Coordinates of C-alpha atoms in Angstrom, one line a residue:
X1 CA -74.2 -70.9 33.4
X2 CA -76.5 -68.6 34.5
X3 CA -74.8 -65.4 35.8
X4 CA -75.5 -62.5 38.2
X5 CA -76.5 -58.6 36.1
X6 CA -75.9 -55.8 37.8
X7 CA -77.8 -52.6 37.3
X8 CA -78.3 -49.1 37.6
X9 CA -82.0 -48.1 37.2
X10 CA -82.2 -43.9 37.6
X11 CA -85.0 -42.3 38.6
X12 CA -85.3 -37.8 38.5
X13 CA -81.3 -38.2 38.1
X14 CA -80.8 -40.4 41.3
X15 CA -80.2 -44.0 41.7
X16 CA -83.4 -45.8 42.8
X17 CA -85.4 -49.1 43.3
X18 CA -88.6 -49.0 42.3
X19 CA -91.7 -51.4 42.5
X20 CA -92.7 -52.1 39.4
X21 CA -95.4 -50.7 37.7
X22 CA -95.7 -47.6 40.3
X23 CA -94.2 -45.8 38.4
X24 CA -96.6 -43.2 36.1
X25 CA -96.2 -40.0 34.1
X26 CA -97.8 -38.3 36.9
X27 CA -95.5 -39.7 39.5
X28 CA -98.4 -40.3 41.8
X29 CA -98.5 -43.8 43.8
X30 CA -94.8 -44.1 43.3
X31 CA -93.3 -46.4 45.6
X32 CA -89.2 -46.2 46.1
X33 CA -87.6 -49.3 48.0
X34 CA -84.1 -47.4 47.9
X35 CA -82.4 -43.8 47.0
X36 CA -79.1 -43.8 47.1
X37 CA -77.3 -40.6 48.1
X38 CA -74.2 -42.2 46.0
X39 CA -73.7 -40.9 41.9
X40 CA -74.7 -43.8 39.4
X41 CA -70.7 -43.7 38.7
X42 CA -70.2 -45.3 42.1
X43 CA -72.0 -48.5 41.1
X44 CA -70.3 -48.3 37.9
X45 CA -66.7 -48.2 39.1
X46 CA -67.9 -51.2 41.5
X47 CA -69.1 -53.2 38.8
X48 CA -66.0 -52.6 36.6
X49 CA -63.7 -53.3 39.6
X50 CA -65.5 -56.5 40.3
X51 CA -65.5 -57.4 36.3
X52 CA -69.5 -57.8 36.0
X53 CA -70.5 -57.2 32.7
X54 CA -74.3 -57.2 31.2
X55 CA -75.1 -54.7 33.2
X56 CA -78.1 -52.1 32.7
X57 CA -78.7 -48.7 33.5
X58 CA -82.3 -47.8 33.1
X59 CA -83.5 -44.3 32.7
X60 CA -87.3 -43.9 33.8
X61 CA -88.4 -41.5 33.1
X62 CA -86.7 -37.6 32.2
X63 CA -83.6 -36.1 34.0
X64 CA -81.6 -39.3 33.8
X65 CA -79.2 -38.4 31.1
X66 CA -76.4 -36.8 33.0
X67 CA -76.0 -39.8 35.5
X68 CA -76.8 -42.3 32.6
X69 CA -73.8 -40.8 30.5
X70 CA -71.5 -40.4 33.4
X71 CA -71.8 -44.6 34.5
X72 CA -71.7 -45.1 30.8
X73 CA -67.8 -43.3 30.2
X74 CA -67.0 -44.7 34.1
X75 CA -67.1 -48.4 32.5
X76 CA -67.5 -48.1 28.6
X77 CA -68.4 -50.8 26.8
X78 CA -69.3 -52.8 30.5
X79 CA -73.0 -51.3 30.8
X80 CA -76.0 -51.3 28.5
X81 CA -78.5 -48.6 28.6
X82 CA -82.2 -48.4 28.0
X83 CA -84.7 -45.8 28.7
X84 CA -86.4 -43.7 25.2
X85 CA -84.1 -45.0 23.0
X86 CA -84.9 -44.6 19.4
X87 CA -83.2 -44.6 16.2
X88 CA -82.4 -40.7 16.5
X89 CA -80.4 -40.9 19.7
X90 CA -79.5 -45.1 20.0
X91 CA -76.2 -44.0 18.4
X92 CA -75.1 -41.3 20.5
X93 CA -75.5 -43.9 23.6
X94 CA -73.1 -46.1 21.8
X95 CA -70.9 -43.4 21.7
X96 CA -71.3 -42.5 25.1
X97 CA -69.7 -45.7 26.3
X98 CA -73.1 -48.2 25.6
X99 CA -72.4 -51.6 25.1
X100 CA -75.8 -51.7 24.1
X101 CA -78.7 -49.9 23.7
X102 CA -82.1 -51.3 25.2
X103 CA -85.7 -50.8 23.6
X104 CA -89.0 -51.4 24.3
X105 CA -92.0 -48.6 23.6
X106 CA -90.1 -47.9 20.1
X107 CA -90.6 -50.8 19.0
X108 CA -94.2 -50.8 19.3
X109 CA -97.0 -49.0 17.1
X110 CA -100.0 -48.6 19.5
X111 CA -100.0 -52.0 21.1
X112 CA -98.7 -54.2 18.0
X113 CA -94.8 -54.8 18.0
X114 CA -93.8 -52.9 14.7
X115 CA -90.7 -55.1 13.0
X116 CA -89.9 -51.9 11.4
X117 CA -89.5 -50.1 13.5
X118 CA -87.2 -52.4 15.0
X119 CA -85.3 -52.9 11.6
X120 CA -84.7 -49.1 12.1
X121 CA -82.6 -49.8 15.1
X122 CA -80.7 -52.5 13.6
X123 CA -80.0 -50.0 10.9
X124 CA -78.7 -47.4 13.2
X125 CA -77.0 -50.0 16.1
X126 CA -76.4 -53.2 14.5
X127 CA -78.1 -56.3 15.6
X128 CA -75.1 -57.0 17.8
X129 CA -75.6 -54.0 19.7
X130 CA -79.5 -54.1 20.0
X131 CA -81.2 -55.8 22.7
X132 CA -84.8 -55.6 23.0
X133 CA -87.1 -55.5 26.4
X134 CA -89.9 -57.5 26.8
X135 CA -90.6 -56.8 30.4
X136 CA -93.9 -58.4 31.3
X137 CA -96.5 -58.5 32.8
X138 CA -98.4 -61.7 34.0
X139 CA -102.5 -63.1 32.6
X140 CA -102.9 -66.5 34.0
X141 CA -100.5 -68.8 32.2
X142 CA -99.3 -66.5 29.9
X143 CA -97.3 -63.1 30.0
X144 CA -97.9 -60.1 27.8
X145 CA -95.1 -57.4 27.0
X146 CA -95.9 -53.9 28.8
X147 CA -94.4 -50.6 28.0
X148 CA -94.5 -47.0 28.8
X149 CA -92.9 -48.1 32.1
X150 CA -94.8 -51.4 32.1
X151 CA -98.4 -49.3 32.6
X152 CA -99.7 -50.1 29.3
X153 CA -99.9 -54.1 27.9
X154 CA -99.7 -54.8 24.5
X155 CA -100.9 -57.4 22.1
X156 CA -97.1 -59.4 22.7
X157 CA -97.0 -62.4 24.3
X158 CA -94.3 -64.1 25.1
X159 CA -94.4 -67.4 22.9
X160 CA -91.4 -69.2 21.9
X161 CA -92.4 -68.3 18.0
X162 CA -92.2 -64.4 18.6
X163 CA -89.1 -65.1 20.4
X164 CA -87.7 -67.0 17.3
X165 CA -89.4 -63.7 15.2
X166 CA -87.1 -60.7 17.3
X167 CA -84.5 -62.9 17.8
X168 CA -83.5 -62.3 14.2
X169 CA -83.0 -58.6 15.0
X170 CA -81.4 -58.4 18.4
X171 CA -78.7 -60.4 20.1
X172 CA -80.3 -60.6 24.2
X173 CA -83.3 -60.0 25.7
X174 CA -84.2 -58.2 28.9
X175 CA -87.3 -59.8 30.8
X176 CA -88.5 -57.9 33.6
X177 CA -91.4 -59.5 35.3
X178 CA -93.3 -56.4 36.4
X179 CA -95.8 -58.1 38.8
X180 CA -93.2 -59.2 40.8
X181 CA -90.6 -56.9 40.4
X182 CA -89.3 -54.7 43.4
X183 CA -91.1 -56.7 46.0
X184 CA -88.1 -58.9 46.7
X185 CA -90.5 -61.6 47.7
X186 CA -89.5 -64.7 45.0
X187 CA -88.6 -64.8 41.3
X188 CA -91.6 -65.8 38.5
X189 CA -90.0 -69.4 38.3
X190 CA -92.8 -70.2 35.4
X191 CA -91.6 -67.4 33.3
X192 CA -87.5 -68.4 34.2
X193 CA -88.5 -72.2 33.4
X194 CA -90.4 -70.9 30.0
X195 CA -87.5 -68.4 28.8
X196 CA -85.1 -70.9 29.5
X197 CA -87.0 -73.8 27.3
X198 CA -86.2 -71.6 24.7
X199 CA -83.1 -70.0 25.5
X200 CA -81.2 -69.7 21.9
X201 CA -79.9 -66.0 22.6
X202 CA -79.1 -65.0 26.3
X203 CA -81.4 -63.9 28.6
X204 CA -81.7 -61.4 31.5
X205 CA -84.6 -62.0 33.8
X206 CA -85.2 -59.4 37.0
X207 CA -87.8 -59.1 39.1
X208 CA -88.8 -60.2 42.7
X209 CA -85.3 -62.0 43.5
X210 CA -84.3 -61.7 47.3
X211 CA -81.6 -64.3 48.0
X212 CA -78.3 -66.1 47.1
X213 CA -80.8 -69.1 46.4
X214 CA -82.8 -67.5 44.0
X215 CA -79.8 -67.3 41.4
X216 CA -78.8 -71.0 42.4
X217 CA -83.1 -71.5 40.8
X218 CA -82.8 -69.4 37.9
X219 CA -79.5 -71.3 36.9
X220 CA -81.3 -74.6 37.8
X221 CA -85.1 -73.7 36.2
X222 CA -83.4 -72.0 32.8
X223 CA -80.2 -74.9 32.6
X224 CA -78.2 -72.0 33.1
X225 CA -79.7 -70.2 29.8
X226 CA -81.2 -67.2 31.9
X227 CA -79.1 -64.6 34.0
X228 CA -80.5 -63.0 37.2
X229 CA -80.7 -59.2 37.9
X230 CA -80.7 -58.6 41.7
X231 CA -81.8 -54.5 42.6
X232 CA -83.9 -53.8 45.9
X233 CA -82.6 -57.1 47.6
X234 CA -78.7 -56.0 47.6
X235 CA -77.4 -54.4 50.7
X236 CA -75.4 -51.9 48.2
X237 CA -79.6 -50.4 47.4
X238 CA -80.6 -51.2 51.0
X239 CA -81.5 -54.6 51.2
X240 CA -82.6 -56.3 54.3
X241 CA -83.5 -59.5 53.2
X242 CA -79.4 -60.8 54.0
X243 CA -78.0 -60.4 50.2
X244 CA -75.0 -59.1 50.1
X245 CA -73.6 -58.3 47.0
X246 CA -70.8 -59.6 47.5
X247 CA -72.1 -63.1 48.2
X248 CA -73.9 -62.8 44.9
X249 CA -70.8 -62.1 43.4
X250 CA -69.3 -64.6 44.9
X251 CA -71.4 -67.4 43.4
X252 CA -72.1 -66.2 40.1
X253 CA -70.8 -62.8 38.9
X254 CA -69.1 -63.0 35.7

């Protein structure tokens, strides 16, 4: 069944929703949906009160750590975490109150997925503890991975043979679809329907979802194989597209 994710995505310390792919190392043409004057532990206590797990908090960018670590030891072992992780500091996360740790630009050398690289984190984690991002970003009827906060694409693409391939070193993947994301103006139901024909480890897609129904399509495109991350469409980050969080709780939190 496919199930509703929370997150936490922190921005310059504060929780945020972004629009995807505005964000840059310059901060120029940044465009924030939502800043909440609440602490990221405030989410985290709601999540853990309301028994979501799967969860993310995403750091993007520097001056995240405090907030991270503090939602982190609010519901240990009930968030994951992603945001420069890396073989030197993926186990201190952990340790923190991580139930995983999420990568993405690690794993790459230039724009070619490095499975070393990777290895390394399933050295330092565990594959049980690892889940890998390929947040993407949309060339015709394919999708490529992006990193470095989905400005730069890589040579990735989403296939259901590299799937099998990182599958082997992780155990979920995170799927943002960055052309979409933010804009709270309809999922990517080809990429849902596509993750879901493969679907052998679970699956968090987010991007562009702005009502109940949307999670009702993701469990219906992905035969319940792909959960659904709601952020700038919830009334808890300032929604006003009529999503409540607690109607999407209702439905299907878990």
């Amino acid at each position: 069944m496919s199930l509703f994710r929370p997150c936490i995505d922190l921005h310059s310390g504060s929780v945020k929703q972004i629009v995807g792919g505005s964000l840059s190392d310059t901060g120029e043409g940044l465009k924030e949906n939502f800043v909440s004057e609440k602490p990221a532990r405030y989410y985290a206590e709601m999540y853990q009160r309301d028994g979501l797990t799967g969860g993310h908090v995403v750091m993007l960018g520097t001056g995240n750590e405090d907030a991270a670590k503090s939602a982190l030891q609010t519901y240990p072992r009930g968030l994951q975490v992603g945001g420069g992780i890396n073989p030197d500091n993926a186990l201190k996360w952990i340790n923190y109150g991580a139930s995983h740790v999420i990568v993405t630009s690690f794993m790459f050398d230039g724009a070619t997925v490095s499975i070393k690289k990777v290895q390394q984190l399933v050295d330092v984690v565990g594959k049980d503890r690892l889940i890998l991002d390929l947040s993407c970003k949309r060339t015709g009827d394919e999708w490529m991975v992006a990193k470095d906060r989905w400005q730069t694409t890589t040579d990735l693409k989403i296939t259901h043979e590299n799937l099998d391939m990182l599958s082997q070193y992780c155990s979920e993947f995170l799927v943002h679809a960055a052309d979409v994301e933010g804009k709270c103006q309809g999922i990517d139901e080809d990429l849902v329907k596509f993750l879901g024909s493969w679907g052998k480890i679970p699956i968090t897609y987010a991007g562009g979802a702005k009502s109940v129904d949307d999670l009702k399509l993701v469990h219906q495109l992905s035969n319940g194989k792909v959960h659904l991350t709601y952020g700038s469409a919830l009334d808890i980050f300032g929604g006003k597209v009529h999503l409540t969080y607690g109607s999407a709780l209702d439905i299907f939190g878990g």
